[in-house]
Tab-separated table of C-alpha atoms and ligand atoms in Angstrom:
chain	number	residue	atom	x	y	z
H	1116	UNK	CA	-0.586	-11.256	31.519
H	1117	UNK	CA	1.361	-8.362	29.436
H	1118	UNK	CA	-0.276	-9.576	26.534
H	1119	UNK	CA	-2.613	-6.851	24.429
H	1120	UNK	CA	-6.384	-7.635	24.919
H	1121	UNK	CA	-7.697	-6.803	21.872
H	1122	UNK	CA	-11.079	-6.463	23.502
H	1123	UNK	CA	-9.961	-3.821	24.996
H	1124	UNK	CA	-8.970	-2.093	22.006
H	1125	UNK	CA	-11.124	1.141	20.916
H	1126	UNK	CA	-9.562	2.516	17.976
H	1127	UNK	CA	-12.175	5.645	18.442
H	1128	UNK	CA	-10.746	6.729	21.627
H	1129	UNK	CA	-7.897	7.461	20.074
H	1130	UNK	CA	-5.416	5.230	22.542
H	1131	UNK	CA	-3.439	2.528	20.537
H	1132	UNK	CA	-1.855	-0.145	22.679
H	1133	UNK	CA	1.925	-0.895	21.166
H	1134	UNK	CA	1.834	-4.930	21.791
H	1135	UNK	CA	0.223	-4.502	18.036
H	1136	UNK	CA	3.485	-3.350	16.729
H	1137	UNK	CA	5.274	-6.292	18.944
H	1138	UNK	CA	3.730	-9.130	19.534
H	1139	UNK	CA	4.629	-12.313	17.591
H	1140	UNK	CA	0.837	-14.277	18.281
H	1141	UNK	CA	-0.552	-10.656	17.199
H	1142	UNK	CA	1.302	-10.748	13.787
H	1143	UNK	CA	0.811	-14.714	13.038
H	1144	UNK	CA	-3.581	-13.652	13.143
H	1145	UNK	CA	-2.852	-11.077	11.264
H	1146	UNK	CA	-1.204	-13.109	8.292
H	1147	UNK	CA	-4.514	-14.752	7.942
H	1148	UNK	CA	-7.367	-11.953	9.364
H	1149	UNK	CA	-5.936	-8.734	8.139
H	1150	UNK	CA	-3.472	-9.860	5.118
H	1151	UNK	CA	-5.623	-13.290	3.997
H	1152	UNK	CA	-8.365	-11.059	3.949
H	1153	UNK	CA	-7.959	-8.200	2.111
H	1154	UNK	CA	-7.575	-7.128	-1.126
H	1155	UNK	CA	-3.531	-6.573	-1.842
H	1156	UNK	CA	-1.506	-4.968	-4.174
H	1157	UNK	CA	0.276	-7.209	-6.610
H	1158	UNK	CA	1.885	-5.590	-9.821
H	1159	UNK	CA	1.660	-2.741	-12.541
H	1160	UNK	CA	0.214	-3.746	-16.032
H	1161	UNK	CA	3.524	-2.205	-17.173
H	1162	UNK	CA	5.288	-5.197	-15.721
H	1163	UNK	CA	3.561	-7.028	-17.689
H	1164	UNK	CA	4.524	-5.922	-20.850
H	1165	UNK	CA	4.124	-9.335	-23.111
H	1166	UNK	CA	2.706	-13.056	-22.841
H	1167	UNK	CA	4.494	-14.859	-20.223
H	1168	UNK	CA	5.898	-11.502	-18.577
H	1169	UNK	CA	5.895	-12.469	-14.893
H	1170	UNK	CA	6.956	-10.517	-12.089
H	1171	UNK	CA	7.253	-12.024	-8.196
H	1172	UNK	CA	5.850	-10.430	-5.254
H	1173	UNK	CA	4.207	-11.160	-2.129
H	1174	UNK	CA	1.001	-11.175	-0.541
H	1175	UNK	CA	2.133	-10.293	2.915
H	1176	UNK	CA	5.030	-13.127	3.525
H	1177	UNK	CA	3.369	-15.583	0.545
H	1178	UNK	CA	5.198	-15.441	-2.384
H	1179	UNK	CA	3.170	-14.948	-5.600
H	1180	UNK	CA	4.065	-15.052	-9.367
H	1181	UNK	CA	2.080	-12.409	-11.144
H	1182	UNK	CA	1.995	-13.723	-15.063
H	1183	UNK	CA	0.568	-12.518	-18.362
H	1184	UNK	CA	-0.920	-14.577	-20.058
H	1185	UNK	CA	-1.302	-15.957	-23.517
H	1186	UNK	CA	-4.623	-14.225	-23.996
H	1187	UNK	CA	-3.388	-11.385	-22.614
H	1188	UNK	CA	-5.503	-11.905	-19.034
H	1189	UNK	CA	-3.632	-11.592	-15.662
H	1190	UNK	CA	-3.366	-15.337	-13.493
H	1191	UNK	CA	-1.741	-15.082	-10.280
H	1192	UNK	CA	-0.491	-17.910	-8.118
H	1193	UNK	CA	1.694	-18.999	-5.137
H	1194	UNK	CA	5.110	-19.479	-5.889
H	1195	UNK	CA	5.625	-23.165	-4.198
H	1196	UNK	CA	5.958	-26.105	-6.057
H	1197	UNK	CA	2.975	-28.751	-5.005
H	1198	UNK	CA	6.260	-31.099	-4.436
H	1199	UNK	CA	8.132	-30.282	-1.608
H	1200	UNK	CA	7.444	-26.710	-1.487
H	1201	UNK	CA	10.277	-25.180	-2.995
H	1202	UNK	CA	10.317	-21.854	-4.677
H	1203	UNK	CA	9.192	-22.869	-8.433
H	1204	UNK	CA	10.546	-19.348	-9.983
H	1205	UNK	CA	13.533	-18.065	-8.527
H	1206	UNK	CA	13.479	-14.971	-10.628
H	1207	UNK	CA	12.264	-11.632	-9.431
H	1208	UNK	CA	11.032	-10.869	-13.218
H	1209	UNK	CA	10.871	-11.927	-16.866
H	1210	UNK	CA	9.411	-13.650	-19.592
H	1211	UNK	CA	8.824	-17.375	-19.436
H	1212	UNK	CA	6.917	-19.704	-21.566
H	1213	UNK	CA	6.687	-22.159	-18.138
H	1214	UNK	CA	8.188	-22.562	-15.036
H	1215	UNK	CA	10.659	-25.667	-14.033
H	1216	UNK	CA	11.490	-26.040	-10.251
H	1217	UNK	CA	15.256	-26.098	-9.238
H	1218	UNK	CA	14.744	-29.211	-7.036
H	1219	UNK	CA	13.291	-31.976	-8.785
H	1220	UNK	CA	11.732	-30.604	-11.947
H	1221	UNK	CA	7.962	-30.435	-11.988
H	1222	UNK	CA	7.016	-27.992	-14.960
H	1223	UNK	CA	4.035	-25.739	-14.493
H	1224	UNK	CA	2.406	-23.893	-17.357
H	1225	UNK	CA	1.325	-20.040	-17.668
H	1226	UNK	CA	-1.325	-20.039	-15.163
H	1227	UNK	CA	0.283	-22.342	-12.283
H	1228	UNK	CA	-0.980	-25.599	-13.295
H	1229	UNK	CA	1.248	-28.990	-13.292
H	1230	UNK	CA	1.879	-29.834	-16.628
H	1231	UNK	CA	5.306	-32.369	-16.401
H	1232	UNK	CA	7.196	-34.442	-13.990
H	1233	UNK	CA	9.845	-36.431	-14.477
H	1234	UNK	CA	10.245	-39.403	-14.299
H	1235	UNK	CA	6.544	-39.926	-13.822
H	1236	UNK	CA	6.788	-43.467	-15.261
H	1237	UNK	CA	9.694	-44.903	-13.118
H	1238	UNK	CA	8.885	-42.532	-9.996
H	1239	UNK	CA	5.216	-42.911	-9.820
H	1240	UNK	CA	3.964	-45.297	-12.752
H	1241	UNK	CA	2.508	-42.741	-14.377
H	1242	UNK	CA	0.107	-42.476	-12.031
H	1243	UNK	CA	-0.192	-38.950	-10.531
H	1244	UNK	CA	-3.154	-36.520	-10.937
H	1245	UNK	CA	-1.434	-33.422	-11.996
H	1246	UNK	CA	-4.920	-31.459	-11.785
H	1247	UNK	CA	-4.828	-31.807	-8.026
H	1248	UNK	CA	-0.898	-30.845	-7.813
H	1249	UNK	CA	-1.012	-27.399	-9.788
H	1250	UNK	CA	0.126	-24.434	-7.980
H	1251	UNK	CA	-2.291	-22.356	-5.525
H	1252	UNK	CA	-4.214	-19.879	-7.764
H	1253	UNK	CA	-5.148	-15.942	-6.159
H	1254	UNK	CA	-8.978	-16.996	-6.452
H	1255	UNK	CA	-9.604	-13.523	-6.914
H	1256	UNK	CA	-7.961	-10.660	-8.924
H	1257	UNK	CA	-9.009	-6.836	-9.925
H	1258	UNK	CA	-7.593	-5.219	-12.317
H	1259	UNK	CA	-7.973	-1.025	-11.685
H	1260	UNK	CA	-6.565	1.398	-13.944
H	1261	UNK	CA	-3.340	-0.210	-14.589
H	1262	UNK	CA	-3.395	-1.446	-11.294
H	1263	UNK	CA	-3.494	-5.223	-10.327
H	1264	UNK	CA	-4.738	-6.239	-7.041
H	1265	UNK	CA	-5.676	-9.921	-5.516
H	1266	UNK	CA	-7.313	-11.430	-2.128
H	1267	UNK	CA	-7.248	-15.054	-1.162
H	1268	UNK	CA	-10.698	-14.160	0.588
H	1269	UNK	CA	-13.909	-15.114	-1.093
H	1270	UNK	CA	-16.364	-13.267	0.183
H	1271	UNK	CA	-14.460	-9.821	0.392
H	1272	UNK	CA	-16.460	-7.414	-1.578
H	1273	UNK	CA	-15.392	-6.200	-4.564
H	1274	UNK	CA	-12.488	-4.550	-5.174
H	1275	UNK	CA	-14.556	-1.166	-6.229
H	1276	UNK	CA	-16.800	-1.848	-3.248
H	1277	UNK	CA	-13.795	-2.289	-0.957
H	1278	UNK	CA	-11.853	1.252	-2.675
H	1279	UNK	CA	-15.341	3.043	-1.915
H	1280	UNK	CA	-14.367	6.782	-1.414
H	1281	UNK	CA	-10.579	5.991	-1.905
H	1282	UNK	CA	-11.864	5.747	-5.489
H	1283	UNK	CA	-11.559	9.267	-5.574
H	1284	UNK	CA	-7.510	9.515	-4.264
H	1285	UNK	CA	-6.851	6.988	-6.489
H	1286	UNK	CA	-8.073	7.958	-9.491
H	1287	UNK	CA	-6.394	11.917	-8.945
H	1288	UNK	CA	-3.068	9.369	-9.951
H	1289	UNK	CA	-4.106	7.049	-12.332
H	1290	UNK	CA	-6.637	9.084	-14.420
H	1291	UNK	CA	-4.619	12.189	-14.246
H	1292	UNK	CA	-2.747	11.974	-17.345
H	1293	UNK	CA	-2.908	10.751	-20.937
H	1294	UNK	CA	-2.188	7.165	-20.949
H	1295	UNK	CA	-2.448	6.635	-17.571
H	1296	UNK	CA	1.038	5.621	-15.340
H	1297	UNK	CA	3.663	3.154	-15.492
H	1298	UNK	CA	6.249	2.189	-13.579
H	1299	UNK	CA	9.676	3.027	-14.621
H	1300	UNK	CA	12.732	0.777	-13.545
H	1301	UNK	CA	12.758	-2.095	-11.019
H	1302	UNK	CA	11.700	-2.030	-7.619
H	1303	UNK	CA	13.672	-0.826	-4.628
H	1304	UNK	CA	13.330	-3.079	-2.019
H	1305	UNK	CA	15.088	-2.360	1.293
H	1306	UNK	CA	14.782	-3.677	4.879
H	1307	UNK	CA	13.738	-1.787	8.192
H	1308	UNK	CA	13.747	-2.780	11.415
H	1309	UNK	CA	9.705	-2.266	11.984
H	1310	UNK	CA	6.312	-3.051	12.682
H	1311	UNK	CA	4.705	-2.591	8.880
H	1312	UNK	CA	1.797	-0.800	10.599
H	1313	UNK	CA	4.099	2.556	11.250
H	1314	UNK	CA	4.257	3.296	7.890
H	1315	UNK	CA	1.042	2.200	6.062
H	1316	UNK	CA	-0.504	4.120	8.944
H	1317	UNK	CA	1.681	6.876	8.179
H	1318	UNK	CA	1.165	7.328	4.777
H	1319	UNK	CA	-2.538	7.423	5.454
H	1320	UNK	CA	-2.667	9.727	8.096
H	1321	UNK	CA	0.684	11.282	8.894
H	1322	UNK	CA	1.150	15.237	7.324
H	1323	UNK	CA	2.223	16.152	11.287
H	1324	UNK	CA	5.475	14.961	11.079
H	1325	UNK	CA	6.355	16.297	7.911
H	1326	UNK	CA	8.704	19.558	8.588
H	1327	UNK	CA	9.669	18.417	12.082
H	1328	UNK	CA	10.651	15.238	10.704
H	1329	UNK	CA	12.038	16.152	7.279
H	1330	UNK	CA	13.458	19.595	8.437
H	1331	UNK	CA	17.070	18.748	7.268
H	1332	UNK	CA	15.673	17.507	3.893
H	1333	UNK	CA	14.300	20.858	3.402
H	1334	UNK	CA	17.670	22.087	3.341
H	1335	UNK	CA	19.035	19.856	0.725
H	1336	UNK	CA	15.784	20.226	-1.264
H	1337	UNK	CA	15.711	23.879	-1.677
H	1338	UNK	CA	18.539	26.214	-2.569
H	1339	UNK	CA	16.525	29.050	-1.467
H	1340	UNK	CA	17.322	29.711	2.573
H	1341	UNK	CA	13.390	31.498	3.243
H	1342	UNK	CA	12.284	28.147	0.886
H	1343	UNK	CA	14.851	25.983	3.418
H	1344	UNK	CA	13.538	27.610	6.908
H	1345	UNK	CA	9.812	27.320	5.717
H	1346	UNK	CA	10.368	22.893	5.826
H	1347	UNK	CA	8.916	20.775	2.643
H	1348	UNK	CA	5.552	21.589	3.087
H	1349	UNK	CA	5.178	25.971	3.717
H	1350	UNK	CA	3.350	25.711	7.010
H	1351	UNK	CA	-0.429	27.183	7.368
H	1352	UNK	CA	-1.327	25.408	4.019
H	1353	UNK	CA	-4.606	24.650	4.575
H	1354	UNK	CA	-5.734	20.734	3.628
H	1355	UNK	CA	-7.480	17.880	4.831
H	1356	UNK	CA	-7.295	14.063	5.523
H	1357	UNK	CA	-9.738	11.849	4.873
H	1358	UNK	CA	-10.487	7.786	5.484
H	1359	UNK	CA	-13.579	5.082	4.734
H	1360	UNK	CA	-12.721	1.774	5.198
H	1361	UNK	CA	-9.167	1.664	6.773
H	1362	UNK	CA	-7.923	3.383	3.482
H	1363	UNK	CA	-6.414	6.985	4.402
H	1364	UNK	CA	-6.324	10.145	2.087
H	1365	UNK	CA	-3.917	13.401	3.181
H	1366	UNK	CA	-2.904	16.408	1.692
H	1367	UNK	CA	-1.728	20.214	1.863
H	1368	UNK	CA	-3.497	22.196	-0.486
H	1369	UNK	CA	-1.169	23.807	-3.217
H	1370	UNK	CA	-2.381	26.917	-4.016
H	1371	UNK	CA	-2.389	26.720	-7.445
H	1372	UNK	CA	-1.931	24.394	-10.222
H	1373	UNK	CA	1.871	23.168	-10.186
H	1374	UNK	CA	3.166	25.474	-7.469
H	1375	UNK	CA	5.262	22.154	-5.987
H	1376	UNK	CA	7.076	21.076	-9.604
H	1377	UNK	CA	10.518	22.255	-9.893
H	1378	UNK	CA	10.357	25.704	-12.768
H	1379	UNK	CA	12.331	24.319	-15.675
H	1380	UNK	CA	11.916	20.348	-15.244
H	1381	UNK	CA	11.218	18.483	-18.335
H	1382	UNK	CA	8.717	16.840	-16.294
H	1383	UNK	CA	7.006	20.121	-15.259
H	1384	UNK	CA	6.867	21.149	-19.000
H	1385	UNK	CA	4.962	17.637	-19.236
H	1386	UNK	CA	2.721	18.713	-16.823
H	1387	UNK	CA	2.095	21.972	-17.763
H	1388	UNK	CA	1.578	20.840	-21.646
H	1389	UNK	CA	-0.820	19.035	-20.588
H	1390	UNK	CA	-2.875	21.420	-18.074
H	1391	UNK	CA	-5.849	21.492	-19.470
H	1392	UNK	CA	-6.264	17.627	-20.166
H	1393	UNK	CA	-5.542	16.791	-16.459
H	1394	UNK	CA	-8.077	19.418	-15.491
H	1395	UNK	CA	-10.789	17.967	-17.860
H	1396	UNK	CA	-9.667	14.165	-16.571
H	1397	UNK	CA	-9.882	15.017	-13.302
H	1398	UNK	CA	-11.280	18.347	-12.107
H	1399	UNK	CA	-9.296	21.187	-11.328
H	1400	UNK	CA	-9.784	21.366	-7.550
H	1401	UNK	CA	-8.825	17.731	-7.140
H	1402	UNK	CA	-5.729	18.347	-9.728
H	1403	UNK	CA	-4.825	21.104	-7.393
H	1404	UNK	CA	-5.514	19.312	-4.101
H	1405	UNK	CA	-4.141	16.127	-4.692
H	1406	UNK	CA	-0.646	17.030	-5.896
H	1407	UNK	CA	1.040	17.122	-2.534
H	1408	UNK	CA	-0.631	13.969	-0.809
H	1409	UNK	CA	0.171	10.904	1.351
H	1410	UNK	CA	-2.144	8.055	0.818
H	1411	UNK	CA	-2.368	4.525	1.698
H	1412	UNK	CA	-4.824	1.933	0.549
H	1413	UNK	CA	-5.732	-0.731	3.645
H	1414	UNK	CA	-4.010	-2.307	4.547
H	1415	UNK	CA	-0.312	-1.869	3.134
H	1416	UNK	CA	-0.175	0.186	-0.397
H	1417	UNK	CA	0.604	3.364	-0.303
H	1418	UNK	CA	1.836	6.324	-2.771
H	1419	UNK	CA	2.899	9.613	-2.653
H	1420	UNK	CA	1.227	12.183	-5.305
H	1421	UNK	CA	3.794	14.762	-5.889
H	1422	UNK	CA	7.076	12.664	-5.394
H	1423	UNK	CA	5.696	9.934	-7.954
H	1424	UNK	CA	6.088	6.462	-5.778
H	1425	UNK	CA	4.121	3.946	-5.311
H	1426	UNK	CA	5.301	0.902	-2.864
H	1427	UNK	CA	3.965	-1.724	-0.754
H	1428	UNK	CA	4.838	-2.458	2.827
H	1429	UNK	CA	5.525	-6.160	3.048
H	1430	UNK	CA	5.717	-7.759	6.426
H	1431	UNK	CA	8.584	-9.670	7.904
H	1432	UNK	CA	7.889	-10.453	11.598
H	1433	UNK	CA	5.882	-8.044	13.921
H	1434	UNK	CA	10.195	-6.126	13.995
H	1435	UNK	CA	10.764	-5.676	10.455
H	1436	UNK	CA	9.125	-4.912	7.132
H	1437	UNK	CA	10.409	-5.030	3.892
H	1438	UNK	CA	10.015	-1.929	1.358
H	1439	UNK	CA	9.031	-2.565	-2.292
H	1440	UNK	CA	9.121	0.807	-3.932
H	1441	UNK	CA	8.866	2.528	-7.437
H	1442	UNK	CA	8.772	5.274	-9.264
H	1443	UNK	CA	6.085	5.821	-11.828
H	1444	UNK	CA	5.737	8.149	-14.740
H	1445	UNK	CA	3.142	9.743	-17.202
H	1446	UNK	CA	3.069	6.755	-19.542
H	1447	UNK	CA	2.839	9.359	-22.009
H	1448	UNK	CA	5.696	11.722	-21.404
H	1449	UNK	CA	8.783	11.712	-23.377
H	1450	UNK	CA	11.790	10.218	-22.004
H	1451	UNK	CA	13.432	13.104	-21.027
H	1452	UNK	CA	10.105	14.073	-19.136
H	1453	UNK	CA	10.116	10.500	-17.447
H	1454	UNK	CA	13.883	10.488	-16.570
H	1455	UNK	CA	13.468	14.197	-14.793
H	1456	UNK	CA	10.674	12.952	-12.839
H	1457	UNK	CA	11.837	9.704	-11.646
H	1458	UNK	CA	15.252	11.207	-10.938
H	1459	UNK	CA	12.931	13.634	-8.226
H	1460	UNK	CA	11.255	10.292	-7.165
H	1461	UNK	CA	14.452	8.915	-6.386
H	1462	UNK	CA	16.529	11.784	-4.947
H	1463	UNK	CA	13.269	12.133	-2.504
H	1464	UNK	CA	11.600	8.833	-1.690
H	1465	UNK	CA	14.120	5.843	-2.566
H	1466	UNK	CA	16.506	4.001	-0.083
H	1467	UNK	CA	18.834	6.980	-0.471
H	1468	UNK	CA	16.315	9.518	-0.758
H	1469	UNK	CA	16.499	12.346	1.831
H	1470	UNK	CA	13.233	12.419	2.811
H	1471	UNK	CA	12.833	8.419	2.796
H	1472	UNK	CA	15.927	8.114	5.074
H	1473	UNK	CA	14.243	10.635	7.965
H	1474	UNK	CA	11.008	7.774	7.578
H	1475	UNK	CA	13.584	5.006	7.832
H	1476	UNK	CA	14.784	6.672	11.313
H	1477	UNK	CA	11.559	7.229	12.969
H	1478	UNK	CA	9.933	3.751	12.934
H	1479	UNK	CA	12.859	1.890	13.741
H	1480	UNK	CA	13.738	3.863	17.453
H	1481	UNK	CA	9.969	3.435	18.129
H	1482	UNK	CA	10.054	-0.561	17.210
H	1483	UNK	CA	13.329	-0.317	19.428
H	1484	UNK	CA	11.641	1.301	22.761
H	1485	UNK	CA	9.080	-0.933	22.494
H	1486	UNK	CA	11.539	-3.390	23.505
H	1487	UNK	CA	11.192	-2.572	27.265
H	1488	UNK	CA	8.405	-3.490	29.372
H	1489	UNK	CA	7.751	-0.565	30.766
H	1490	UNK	CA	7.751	1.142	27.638
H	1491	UNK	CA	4.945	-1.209	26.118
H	1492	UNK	CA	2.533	-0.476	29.035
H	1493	UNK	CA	2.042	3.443	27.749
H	1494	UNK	CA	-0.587	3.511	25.128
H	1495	UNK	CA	-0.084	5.560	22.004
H	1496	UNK	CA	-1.490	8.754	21.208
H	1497	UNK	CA	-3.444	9.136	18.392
H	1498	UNK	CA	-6.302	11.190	19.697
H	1499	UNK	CA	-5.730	14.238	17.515
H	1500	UNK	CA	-8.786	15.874	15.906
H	1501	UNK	CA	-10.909	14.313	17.784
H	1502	UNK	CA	-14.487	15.093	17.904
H	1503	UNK	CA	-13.833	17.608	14.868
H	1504	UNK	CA	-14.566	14.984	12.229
H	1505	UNK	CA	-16.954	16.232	9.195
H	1506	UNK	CA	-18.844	13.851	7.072
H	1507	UNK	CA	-17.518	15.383	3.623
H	1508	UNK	CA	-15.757	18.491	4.536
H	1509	UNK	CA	-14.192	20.522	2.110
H	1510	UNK	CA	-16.153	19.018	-0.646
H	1511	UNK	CA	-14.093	15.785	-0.009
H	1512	UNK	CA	-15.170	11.951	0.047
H	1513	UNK	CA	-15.485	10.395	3.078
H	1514	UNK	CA	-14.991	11.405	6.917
H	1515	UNK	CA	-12.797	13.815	7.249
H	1516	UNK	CA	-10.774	16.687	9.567
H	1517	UNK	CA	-8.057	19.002	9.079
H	1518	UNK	CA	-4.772	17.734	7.217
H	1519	UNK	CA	-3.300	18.002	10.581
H	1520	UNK	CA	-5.336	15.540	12.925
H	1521	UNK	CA	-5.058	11.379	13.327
H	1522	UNK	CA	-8.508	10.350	11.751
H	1523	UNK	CA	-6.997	8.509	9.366
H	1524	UNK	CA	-5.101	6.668	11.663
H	1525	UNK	CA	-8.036	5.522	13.778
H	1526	UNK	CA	-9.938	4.738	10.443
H	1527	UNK	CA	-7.009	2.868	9.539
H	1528	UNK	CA	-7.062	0.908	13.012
H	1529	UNK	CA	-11.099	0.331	13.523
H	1530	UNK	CA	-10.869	-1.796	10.113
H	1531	UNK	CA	-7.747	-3.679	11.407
H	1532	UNK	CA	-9.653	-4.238	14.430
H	1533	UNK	CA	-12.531	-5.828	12.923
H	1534	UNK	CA	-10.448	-8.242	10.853
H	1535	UNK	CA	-8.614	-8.994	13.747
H	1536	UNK	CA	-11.478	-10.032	15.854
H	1537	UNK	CA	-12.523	-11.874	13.223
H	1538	UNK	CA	-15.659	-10.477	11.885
H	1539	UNK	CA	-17.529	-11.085	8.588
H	1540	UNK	CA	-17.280	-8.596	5.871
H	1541	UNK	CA	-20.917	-8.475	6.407
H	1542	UNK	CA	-20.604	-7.335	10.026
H	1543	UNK	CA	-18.206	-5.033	9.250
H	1544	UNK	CA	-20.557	-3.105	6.372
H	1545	UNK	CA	-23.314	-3.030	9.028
H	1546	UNK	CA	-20.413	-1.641	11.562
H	1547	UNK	CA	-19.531	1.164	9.565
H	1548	UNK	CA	-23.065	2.009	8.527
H	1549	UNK	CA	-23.799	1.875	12.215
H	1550	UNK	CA	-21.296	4.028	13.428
H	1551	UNK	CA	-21.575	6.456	10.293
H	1552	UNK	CA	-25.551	7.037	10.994
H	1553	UNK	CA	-24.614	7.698	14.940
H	1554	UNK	CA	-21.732	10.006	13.879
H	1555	UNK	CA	-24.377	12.131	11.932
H	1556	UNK	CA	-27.145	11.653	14.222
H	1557	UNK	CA	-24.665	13.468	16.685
H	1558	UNK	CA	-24.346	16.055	14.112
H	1559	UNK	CA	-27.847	16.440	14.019
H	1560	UNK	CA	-27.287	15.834	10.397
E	1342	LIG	FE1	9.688	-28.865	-6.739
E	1342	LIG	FE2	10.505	-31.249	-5.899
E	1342	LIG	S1	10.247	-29.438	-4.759
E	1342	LIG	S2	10.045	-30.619	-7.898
């Protein structure tokens, strides 16, 4: 039997077998343990800009409609009509006062409930309970910062609870400036031929492959050739990574305020304008620290501070993933400031972009070589930093190690473990806690 044993999983030793990145039974629990349970990214309040502004997205492969609402609350439901299951909106965005399904015609209101059918007298003698046909409400939403998250799951904690120390990463984006974000443009969605775990795991954990893998985007990045030989991130930065509850935090630390922005970008007159009010939002240290970070937010949201972009990993298949990406903005920059900085998003970290083409290389030959048997039997290495873990180094949240280690990744992989196996969000608190007061115990902290 080639199949993975999950029992036999440890994400703590560091050795990561690849039938998670392959195997079809694998990805059909994790629709429902990992995905069904968690708490997902859905939408922007800047998508939402007016009553009946919907947007579509999905929670892992469920579609969802995402709609304001009259009073100006959030309501998020699956997009299936209770009939036969069709789509009921077919658009990706827009403003609706209802929604009609293209096959028969049931009409559902705002918030996903049945409000018409036709012919209801002839067809079902106007007899049909339309309060048990209404669409399948997201029992649960948060709404954080701008940011709009849902979970089918009802006993998940709360979304704050479930952030915990993320709270921290997050909130360096989405408190930084006046106003808050928003997200500028549509969303570009693109497919790749991969497990969705490469890259939510990468963007929590992953500043190793950064000027190995993005060497040649240095090149076309930089004009300067000592700038172009040095990679995207000047080697011997110092920085840290750092992970609670399968969420992942890295970053190299700039040295000083805005030593990454481009001299003479509208955006980085934005920034600097506005120095001191980022400073006083934030803190200077985690102003400073934060600006050149990979981050992802269990189990498949995940920005990059610095380059602007927020996306979500949605899964196709345990082969292939499909990327929702956008660029946001200082809500309260001027256009020109917003343009300059989303045109950097994009030239970096967009279908074209040249460092988001390198990512789009990487994941795909390793989904590819895991195609041979052989090749699946050799567990994956993710053992770096090991056993030089601190409980709140550098002044940081959570347990962390240098920038360059894989802590993040087995933080990332214990919590997908213990959804897999199935166990309560209870168990997995007491987990945690368990392993946290051993870890210091060790310490002799
Ligand atoms: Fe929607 Fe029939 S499938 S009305």
């Amino acid at each position: 039997d080639t199949m993975t044993n999950l029992a036999e999983f440890e994400p703590e030793s560091g050795l990561v077998p690849p039938g998670i990145y392959t195997e079809t039974d694998l990805y059909q629990q994790e629709l429902e343990r990992v995905f069904g349970r968690s708490w997902l990214f859905l939408a922007h309040e800047s998508q939402l800009p007016t009553k009946g502004s919907f947007v579509q997205t999905y929670m892992a492969e469920d579609p969802v409609l995402v709609v304001r609402q009259r009073d100006g609350s959030v309501a998020a439901f699956l997009n299936q009509c209770r009939h036969r299951g069709m789509r009921l909106c077919r658009s990706d965005q827009g403003v609706a006062k209802a929604f009609t399904c293209s096959y028969h015609g049931w009409g559902y209101d705002l918030a996903g409930s049945l409000v018409s059918v036709p012919e209801l007298e002839r067809g079902y003698r106007n007899d049909i309970d339309k309060s048990r046909w209404g669409a399948t409400k997201v029992p649960r939403l948060a709404r954080y910062k701008g940011l709009i998250f849902g979970t089918w799951s009802a006993d998940a904690p709360e979304f704050e609870e479930y952030l915990g120390d993320m709270a921290y990463f997050l909130d360096a984006i989405v408190d930084r400036y006046p106003g808050g974000i928003e997200f500028v443009g549509g969303a570009s969605k693109w497919v790749i031929e991969c497990n969705w775990k490469f890259a939510a795991e990468q963007f929590a954990s992953d500043m190793y492959h950064v000027n190995v893998s993005h060497a040649s985007a240095a090149i076309a990045l930089f004009e300067d050739p000592d700038m172009q030989k040095l990679g995207v991130v000047p080697p011997g930065l110092d920085g840290r990574q750092s992970t609670r509850n399968g969420h992942g935090s890295g970053a190299a630390f700039a040295p000083e305020f805005l030593a990454f922005e481009t001299p003479g970008s509208p955006y980085t007159d934005y920034l600097t304008e506005n120095r001191d009010d980022i400073v006083a939002r934030i803190g200077e240290e985690r102003a400073i620290r934060t600006t050149l970070s990979h981050n992802t937010i269990f189990p498949n949201f995940s920005w990059l501070e610095g380059r602007n972009t927020m996306r979500v990993w949605h899964p196709r298949g345990p082969g292939e993933m499909e990327v929702w990406s956008w660029a946001f903005v200082p809500a309260g920059a001027s256009a020109e400031a917003k343009r300059a900085s989303k045109r950097a998003t994009e030239f970096t970290f967009s279908p074209a972009g040249v460092l988001e083409s390198d990512d789009g290389e990487n994941w795909p030959e390793i989904q590819t070589v895991l195609r041979g048997w052989k090749a699946r039997q050799n567990a994956m290495n993710f053992q770096m930093g090991l056993g030089f873990e601190e409980y709140r180094g550098w002044g940081m949240p959570g347990m962390t190690n240098d920038t360059i280690s894989e802590t993040n990744a087995r933080g990332f992989f214990r919590r997908w473990l213990d959804l897999m196996q199935g166990r309560s969000w209870q168990e997995i608190a007491e987990s945690d806690q368990g392993r946290l007061t051993e870890f210091l115990a060790q310490k002799g902290e």
